[in-house]
Short mmCIF file of C-alpha atoms in Angstrom, two decimals:
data_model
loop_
_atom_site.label_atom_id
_atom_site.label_comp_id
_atom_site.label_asym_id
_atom_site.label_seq_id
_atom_site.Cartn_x
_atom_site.Cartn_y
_atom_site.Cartn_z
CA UNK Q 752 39.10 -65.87 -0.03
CA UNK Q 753 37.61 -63.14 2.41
CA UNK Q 754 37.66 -59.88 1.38
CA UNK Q 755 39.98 -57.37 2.43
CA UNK Q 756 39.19 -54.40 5.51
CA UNK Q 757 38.78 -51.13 3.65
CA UNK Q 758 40.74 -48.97 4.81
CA UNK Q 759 40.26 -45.74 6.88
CA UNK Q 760 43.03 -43.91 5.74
CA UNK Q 761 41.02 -42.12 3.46
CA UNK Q 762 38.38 -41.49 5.81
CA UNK Q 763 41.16 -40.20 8.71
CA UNK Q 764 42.45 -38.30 5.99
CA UNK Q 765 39.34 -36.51 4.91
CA UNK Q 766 38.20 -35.51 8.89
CA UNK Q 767 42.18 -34.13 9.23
CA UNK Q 768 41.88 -32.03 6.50
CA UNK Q 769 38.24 -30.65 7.27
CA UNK Q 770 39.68 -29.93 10.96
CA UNK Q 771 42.65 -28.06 9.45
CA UNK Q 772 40.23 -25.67 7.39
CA UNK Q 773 37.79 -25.83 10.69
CA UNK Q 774 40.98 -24.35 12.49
CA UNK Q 775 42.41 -22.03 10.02
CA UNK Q 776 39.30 -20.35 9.66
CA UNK Q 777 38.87 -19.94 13.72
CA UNK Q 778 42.93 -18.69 14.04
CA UNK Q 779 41.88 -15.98 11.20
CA UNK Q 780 38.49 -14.85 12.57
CA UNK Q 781 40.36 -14.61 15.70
CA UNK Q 782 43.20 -12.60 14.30
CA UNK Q 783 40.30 -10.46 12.86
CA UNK Q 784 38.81 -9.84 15.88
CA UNK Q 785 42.09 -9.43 18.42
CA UNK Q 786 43.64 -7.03 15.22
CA UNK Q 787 40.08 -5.00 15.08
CA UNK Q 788 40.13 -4.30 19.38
CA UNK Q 789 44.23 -3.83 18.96
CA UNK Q 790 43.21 -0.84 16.62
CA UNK Q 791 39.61 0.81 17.49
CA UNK Q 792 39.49 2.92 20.69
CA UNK Q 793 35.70 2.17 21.64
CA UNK Q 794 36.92 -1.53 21.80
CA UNK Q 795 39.43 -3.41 24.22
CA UNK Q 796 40.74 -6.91 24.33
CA UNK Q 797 39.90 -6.89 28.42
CA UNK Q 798 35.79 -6.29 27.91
CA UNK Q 799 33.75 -8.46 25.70
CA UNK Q 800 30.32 -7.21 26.29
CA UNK Q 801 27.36 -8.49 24.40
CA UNK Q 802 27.18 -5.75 21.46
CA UNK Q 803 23.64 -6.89 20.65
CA UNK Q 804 22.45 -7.00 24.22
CA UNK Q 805 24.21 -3.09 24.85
CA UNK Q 806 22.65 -2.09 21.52
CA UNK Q 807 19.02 -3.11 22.57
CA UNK Q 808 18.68 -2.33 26.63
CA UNK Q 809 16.63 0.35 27.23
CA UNK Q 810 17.90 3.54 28.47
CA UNK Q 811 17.08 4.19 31.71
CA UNK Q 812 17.70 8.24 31.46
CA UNK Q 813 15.52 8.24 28.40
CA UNK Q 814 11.83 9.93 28.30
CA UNK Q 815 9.20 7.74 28.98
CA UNK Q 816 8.20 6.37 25.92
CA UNK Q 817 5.30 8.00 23.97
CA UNK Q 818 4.08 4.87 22.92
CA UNK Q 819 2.20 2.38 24.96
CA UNK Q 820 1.25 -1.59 24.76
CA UNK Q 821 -2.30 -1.93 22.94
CA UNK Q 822 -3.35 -5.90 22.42
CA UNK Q 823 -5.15 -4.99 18.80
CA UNK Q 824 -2.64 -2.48 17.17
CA UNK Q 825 0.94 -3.61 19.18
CA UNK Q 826 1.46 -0.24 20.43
CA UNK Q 827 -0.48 3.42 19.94
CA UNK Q 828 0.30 7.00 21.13
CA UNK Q 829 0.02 6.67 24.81
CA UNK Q 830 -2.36 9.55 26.36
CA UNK Q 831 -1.33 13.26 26.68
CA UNK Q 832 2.61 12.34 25.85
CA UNK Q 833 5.12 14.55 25.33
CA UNK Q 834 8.36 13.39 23.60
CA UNK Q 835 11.76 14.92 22.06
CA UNK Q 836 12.85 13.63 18.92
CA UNK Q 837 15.80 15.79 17.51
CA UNK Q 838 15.82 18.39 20.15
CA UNK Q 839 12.00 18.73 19.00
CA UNK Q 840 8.87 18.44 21.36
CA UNK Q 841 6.25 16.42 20.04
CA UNK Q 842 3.08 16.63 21.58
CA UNK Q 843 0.27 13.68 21.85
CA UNK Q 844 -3.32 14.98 22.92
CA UNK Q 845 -5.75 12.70 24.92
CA UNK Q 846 -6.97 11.24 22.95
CA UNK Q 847 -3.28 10.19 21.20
CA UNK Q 848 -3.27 12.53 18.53
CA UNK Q 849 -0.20 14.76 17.75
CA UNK Q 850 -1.16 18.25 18.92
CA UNK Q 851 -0.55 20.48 15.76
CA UNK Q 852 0.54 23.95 17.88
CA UNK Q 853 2.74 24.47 20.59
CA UNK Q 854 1.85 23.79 23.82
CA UNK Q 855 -0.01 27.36 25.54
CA UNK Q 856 0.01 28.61 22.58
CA UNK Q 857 -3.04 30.88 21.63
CA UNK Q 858 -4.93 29.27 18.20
CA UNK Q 859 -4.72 30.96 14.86
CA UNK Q 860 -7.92 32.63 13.07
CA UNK Q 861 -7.68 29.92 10.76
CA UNK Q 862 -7.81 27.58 13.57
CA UNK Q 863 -10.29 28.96 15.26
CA UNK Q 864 -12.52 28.77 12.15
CA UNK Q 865 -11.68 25.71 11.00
CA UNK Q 866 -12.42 23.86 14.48
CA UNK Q 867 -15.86 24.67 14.01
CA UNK Q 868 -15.74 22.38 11.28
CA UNK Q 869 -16.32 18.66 10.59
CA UNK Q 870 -12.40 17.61 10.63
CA UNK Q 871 -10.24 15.85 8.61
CA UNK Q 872 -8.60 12.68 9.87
CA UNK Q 873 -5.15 12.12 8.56
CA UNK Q 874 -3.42 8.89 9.47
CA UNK Q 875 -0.09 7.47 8.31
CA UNK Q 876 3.18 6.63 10.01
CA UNK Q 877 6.14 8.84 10.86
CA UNK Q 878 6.10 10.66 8.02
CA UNK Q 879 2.41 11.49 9.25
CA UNK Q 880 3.18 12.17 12.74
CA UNK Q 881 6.18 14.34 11.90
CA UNK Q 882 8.98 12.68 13.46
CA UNK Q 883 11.69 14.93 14.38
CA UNK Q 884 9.95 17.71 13.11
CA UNK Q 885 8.33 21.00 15.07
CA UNK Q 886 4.73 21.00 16.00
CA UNK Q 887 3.65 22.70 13.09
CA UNK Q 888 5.57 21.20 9.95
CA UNK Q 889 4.39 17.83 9.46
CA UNK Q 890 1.95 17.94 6.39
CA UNK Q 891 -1.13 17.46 8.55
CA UNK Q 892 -0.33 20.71 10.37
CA UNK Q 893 0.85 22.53 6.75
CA UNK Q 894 -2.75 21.26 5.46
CA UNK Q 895 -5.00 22.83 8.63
CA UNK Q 896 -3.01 25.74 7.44
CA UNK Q 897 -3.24 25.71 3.69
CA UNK Q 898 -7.37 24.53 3.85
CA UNK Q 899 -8.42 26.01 7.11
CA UNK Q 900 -10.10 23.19 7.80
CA UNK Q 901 -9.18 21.21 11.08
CA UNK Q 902 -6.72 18.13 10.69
CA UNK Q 903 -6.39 15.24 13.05
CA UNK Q 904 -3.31 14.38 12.70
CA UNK Q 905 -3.29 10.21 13.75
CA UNK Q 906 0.08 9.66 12.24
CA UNK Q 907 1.83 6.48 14.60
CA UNK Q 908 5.84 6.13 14.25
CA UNK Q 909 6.87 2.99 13.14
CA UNK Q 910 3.45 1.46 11.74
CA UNK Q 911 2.36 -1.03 8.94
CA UNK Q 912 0.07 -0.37 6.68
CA UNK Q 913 -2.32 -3.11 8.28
CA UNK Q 914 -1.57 -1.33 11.44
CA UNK Q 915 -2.74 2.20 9.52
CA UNK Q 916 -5.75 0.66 8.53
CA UNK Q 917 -6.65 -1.30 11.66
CA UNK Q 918 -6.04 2.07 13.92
CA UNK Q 919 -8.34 3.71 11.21
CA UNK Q 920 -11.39 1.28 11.80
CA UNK Q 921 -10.75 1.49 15.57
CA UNK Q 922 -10.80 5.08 15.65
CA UNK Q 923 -14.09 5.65 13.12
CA UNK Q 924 -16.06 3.78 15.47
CA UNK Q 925 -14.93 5.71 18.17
CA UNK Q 926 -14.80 9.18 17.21
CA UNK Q 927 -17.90 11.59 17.81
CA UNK Q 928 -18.34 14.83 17.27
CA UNK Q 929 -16.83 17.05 17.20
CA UNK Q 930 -13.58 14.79 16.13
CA UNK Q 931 -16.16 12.81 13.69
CA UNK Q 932 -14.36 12.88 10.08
CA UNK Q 933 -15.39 14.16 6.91
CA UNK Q 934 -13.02 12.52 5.28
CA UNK Q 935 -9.84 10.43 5.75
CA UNK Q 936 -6.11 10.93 4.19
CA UNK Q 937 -4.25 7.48 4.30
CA UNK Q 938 -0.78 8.31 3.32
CA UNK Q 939 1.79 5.44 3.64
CA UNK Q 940 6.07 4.76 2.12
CA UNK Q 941 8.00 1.98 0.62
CA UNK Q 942 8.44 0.10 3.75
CA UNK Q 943 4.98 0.39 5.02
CA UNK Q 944 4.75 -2.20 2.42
CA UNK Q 945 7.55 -4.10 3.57
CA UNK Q 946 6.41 -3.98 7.49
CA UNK Q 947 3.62 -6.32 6.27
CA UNK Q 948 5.92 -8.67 6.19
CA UNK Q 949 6.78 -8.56 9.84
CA UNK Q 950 5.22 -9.80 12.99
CA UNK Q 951 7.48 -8.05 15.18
CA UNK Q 952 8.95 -4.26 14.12
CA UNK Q 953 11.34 -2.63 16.25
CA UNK Q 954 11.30 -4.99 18.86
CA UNK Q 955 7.64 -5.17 19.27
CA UNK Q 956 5.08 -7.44 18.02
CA UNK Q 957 2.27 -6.26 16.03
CA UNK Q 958 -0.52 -7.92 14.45
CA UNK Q 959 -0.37 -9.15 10.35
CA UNK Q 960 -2.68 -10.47 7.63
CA UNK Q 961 -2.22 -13.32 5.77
CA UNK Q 962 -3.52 -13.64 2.45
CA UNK Q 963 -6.57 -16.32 1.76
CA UNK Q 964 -8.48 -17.57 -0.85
CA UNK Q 965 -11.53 -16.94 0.87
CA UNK Q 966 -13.95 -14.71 2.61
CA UNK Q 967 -12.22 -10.97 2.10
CA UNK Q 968 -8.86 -12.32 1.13
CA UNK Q 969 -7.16 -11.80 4.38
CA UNK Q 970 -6.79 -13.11 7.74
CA UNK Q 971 -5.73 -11.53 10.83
CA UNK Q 972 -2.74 -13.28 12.59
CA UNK Q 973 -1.55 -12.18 16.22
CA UNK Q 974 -3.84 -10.86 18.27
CA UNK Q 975 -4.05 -10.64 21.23
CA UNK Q 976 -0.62 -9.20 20.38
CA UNK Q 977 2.13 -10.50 23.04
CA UNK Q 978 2.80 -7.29 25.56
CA UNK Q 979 6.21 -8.27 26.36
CA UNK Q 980 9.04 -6.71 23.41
CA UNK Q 981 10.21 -8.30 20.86
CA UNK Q 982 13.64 -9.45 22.93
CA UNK Q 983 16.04 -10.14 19.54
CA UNK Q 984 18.96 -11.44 21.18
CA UNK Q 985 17.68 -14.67 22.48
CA UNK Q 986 18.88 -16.63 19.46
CA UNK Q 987 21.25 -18.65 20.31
CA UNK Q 988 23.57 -17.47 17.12
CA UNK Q 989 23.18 -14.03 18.73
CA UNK Q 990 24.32 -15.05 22.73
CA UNK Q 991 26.88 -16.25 21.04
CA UNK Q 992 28.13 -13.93 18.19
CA UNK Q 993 27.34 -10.86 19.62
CA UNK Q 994 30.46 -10.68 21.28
CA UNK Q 995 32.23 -10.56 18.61
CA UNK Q 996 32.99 -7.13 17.34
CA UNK Q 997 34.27 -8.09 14.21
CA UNK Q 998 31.15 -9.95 13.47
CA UNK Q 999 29.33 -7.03 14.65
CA UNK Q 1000 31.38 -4.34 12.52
CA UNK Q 1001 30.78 -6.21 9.58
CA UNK Q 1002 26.93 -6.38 9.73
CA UNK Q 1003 26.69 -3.11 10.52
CA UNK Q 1004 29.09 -2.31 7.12
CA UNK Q 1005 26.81 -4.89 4.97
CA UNK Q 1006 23.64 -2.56 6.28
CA UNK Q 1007 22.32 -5.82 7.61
CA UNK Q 1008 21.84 -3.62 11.26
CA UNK Q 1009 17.92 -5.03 11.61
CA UNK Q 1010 19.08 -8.71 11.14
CA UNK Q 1011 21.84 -8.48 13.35
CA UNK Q 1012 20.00 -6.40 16.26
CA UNK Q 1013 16.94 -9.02 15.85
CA UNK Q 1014 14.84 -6.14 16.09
CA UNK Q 1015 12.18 -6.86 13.78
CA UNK Q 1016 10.70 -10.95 13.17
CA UNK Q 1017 9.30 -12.12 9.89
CA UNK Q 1018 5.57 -13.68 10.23
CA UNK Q 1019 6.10 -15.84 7.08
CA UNK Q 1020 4.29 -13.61 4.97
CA UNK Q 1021 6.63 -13.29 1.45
CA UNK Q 1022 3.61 -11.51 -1.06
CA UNK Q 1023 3.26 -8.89 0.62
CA UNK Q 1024 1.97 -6.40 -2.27
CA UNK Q 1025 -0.96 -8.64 -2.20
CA UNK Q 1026 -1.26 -8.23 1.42
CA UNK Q 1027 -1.07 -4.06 0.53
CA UNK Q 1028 -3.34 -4.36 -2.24
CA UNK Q 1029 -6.20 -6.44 -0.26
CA UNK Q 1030 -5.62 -3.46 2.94
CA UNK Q 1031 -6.98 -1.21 0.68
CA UNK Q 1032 -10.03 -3.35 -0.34
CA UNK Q 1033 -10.86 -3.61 3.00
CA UNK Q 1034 -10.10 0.20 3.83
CA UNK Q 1035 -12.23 1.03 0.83
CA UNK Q 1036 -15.21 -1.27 2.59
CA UNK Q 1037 -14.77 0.40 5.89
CA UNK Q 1038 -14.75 3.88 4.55
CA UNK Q 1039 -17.84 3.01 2.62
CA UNK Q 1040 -19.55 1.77 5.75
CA UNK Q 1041 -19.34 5.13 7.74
CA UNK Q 1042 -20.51 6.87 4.29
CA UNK Q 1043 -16.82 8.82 4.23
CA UNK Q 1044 -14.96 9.92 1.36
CA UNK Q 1045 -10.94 8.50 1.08
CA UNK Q 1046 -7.48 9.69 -0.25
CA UNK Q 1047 -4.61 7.69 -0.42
CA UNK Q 1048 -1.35 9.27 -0.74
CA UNK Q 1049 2.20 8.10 -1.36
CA UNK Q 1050 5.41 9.54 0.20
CA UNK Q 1051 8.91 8.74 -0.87
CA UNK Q 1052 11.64 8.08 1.56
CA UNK Q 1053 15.36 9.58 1.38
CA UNK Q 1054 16.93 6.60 0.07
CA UNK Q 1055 13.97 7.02 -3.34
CA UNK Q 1056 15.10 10.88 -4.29
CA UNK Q 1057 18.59 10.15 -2.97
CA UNK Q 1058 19.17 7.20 -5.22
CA UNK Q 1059 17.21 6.93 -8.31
CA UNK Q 1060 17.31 3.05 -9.30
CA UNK Q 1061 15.60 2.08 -5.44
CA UNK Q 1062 13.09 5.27 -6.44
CA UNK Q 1063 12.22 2.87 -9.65
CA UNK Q 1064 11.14 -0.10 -7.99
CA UNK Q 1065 9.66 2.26 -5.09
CA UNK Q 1066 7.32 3.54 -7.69
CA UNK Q 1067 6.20 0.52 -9.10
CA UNK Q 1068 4.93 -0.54 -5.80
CA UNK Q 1069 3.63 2.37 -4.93
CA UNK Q 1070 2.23 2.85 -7.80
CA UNK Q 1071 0.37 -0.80 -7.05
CA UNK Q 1072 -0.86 0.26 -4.07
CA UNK Q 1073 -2.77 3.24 -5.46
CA UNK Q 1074 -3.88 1.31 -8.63
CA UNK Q 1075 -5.83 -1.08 -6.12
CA UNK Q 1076 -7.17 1.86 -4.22
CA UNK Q 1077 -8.19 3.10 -7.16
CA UNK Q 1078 -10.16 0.53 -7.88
CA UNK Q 1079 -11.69 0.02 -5.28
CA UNK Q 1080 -13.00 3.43 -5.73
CA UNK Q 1081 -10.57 6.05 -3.37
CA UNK Q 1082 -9.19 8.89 -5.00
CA UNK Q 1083 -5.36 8.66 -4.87
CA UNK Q 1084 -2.26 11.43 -5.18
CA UNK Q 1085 1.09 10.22 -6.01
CA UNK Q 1086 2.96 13.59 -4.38
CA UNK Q 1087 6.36 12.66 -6.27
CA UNK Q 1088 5.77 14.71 -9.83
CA UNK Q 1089 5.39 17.57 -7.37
CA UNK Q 1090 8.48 17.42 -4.71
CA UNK Q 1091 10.35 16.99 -8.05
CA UNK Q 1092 9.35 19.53 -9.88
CA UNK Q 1093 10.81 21.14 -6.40
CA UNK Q 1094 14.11 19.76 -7.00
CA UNK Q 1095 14.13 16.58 -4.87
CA UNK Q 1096 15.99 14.55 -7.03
CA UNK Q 1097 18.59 17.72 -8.00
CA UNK Q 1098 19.00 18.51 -4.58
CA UNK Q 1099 18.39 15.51 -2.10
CA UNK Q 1100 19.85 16.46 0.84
CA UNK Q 1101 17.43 20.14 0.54
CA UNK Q 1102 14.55 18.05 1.41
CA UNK Q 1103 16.29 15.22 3.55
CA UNK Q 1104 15.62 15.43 7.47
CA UNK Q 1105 17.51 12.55 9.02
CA UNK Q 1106 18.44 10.02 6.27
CA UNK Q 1107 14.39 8.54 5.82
CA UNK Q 1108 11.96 11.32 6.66
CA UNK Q 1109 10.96 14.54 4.75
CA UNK Q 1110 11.94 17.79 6.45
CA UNK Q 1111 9.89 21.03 7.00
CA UNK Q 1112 10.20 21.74 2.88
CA UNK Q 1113 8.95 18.71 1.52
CA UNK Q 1114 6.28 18.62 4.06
CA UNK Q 1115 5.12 21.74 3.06
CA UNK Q 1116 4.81 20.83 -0.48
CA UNK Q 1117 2.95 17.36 0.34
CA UNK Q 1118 0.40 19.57 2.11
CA UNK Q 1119 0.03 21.85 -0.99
CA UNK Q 1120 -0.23 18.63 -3.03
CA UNK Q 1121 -3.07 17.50 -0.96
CA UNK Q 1122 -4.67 20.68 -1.01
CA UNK Q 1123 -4.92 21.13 -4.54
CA UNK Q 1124 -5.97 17.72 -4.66
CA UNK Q 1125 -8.68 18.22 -2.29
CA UNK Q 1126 -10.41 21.30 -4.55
#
C-alpha cells in the first residue's frame, strides 16, 4: 500500500492564524496612531513628516556652530567662536579656549597677576567648558579666582574621556609659553565613561580605543575620523518608522530619545571601565613625559544628586576611575563629600542648571574643592 498525502490543513491553518495576529496587531497600531493625531494638536492625520528626519536637520537660523570638524579629535572649539547657550554668550579664544571674562572687559588684579604666571590647564567636557553658564562661573573661571593663578579653561562640550585625553596630548605638545602648563586638572562625569563606548556621539563620529592584550593595552580605532555627521536616520527601521508618531511618542516616554534619533553609534566596545581605567595609564605616561604634575577630578551629573540609587553605581565607577589614576600615580579629588555637605542631595534642584549640568553654585564649590586640594 502507498502511503497516504499528509495533509496541509494543518499547515494552511497555522499561516491563517499567524496572518490574523499579523493583522490584528497592524489594525491596533493603526488605531494607535490615527487615535494619537485625532487627539494631539502638534499632530494631523493630513501630514506625516519624518519625525526623526525634522528632529535632526539642522537649523538654518541657528549660530554657526562653535565647534568645527578635526580628523584626530572628531570635532574641537572652532577659532575665536562666540556662541549662546541659554541666553548666555560663551566665548572661544584663538586658540579654542573658553575666554573666562566678558568680552571688552578690563582684567581683574588677580588676573593681571596671575597671567604672569605659568598657567593651569584645565580640560574636561561641558561641565568644564561651562555650558549654559556666564563667562565667569564655570569652575575653571571660579578657580583663576579663588588661586589667582591663570586657568586655561580647555573644557569641549560633548567629549569622551579618550577624546579629553587625546585633546590633552595634542595640546601639551603644542602649547608654549606663555600658555605652557604647570599642571593639568582632568575632570570628567558618569557618561564620559559611557561615551567610550561610542564611535559616533551626537551625530558625529569621534575616534575610540579598544582594549588589547598588548603593547599599552589600547588601540586607537577611527581616525582619520569621517568629516561628514553622523546621519542617524538612514536605517532603514528609521525611513520607515519615523513616521509614525505613536512609535515616536513612545520612545521618547521610554527615555530611549538617543536610540530613536540615531544620534550616537556604538563602536563595539562593551568594557568600557577598562577602556577608562587604561586612559588614565596612558594620561599618567603623557603627563610624566612633559615632567607635569596631574589631578583628576570627578563631577556628578543631575540625575546622581537627584536620584540617589543611579548616584550609587555612579560612584562606584567613578570611584574606579580615580583608583586607577591613583595608581598610576595622579593625585585625585572626588568633589561629591563637598557639594553634599552643601546640600546637593537635600536640595537638588538648588544646584541643578538644566537637568545634567551644575549651575553657578555647585561650580563655585568644585572650584573651592580644587583649591583646597591644590594647597
Amino acid at each position: 500500500m502507498g502511503s497516504r498525502p499528509r495533509s496541509r490543513r494543518p499547515a494552511r491553518r497555522w499561516l491563517a492564524n499567524a496572518g490574523l495576529v499579523v493583522a490584528s496587531i497592524v489594525i491596533c497600531l493603526l488605531a494607535g496612531e490615527i487615535g494619537l493625531r485625532l487627539t494631539r494638536e502638534n499632530v494631523s492625520l493630513w501630514r506625516w513628516p519624518n519625525f526623526i528626519a525634522e528632529a535632526t536637520k539642522p537649523d538654518p537660523a541657528a549660530m554657526p556652530e562653535a565647534v568645527r570638524y578635526d580628523p584626530e579629535l572628531g570635532w574641537e572649539p572652532r577659532p575665536g567662536a562666540v556662541d549662546e547657550v541659554y541666553r548666555r554668550r560663551i566665548d572661544f579664544s584663538f586658540e579654542g579656549f573658553r575666554i573666562a571674562r566678558p568680552p571688552n572687559a578690563l582684567p581683574s588684579e588677580s588676573s593681571k597677576g596671575s597671567s604672569r604666571e605659568v598657567p593651569i590647564l584645565a580640560v574636561g567636557d561641558s561641565f568644564t567648558e561651562g555650558w549654559g553658564l556666564e563667562v565667569d562661573q564655570p569652575w575653571p573661571a571660579r578657580l583663576e579666582a579663588e588661586t589667582g593663578r591663570a586657568v586655561i579653561n580647555a573644557g569641549v562640550r560633548s567629549y569622551g574621556l579618550d577624546q579629553i585625553v587625546l585633546r590633552t596630548e595634542r595640546l601639551l605638545g603644542l602649547l608654549k609659553p606663555p600658555l605652557k602648563p604647570s599642571l593639568v586638572i582632568l575632570a570628567f562625569i558618569e557618561e564620559d565613561i559611557d561615551r567610550l563606548g561610542d564611535a559616533a556621539h551626537s551625530r558625529r563620529y569621534k575616534p575610540w580605543f579598544a582594549p588589547t592584550d598588548s603593547g599599552d593595552g589600547l588601540a586607537l580605532h577611527g581616525v582619520p575620523v569621517p568629516p561628514t555627521p553622523y546621519d542617524g536616520p538612514t536605517h532603514l527601521w528609521r525611513r520607515v518608522l519615523g513616521y509614525s508618531y505613536l512609535a515616536d511618542s513612545v520612545m521618547r516616554h521610554l527615555d530611549l530619545f538617543d536610540l530613536w534619533l540615531g544620534v550616537n553609534l556604538p563602536n563595539g566596545v562593551s568594557d568600557t571601565d577598562l577602556v577608562a581605567c587604561r586612559l588614565m595609564q596612558r594620561f599618567a605616561r603623557d603627563l610624566k613625559r612633559h615632567d607635569l604634575p596631574g589631578l583628576v577630578v570627578a563631577l556628578p551629573e543631575y540625575r546622581e544628586w537627584a536620584m540617589p540609587a543611579l548616584h550609587v553605581v555612579a560612584h562606584r565607577r567613578n570611584e574606579a576611575v580615580l583608583k586607577c589614576a591613583r595608581d598610576a600615580g595622579l593625585r585625585t579629588l572626588d568633589v561629591w563629600g563637598d557639594l553634599e555637605k552643601a546640600g546637593i542631595v537635600r536640595s537638588p534642584e538648588d544646584f541643578n542648571n538644566d537637568g545634567m549640568h551644575l549651575n553657578a553654585r555647585g561650580q563655585a564649590i568644585v572650584a573651592k574643592s580644587i583649591a583646597a586640594a591644590l594647597q
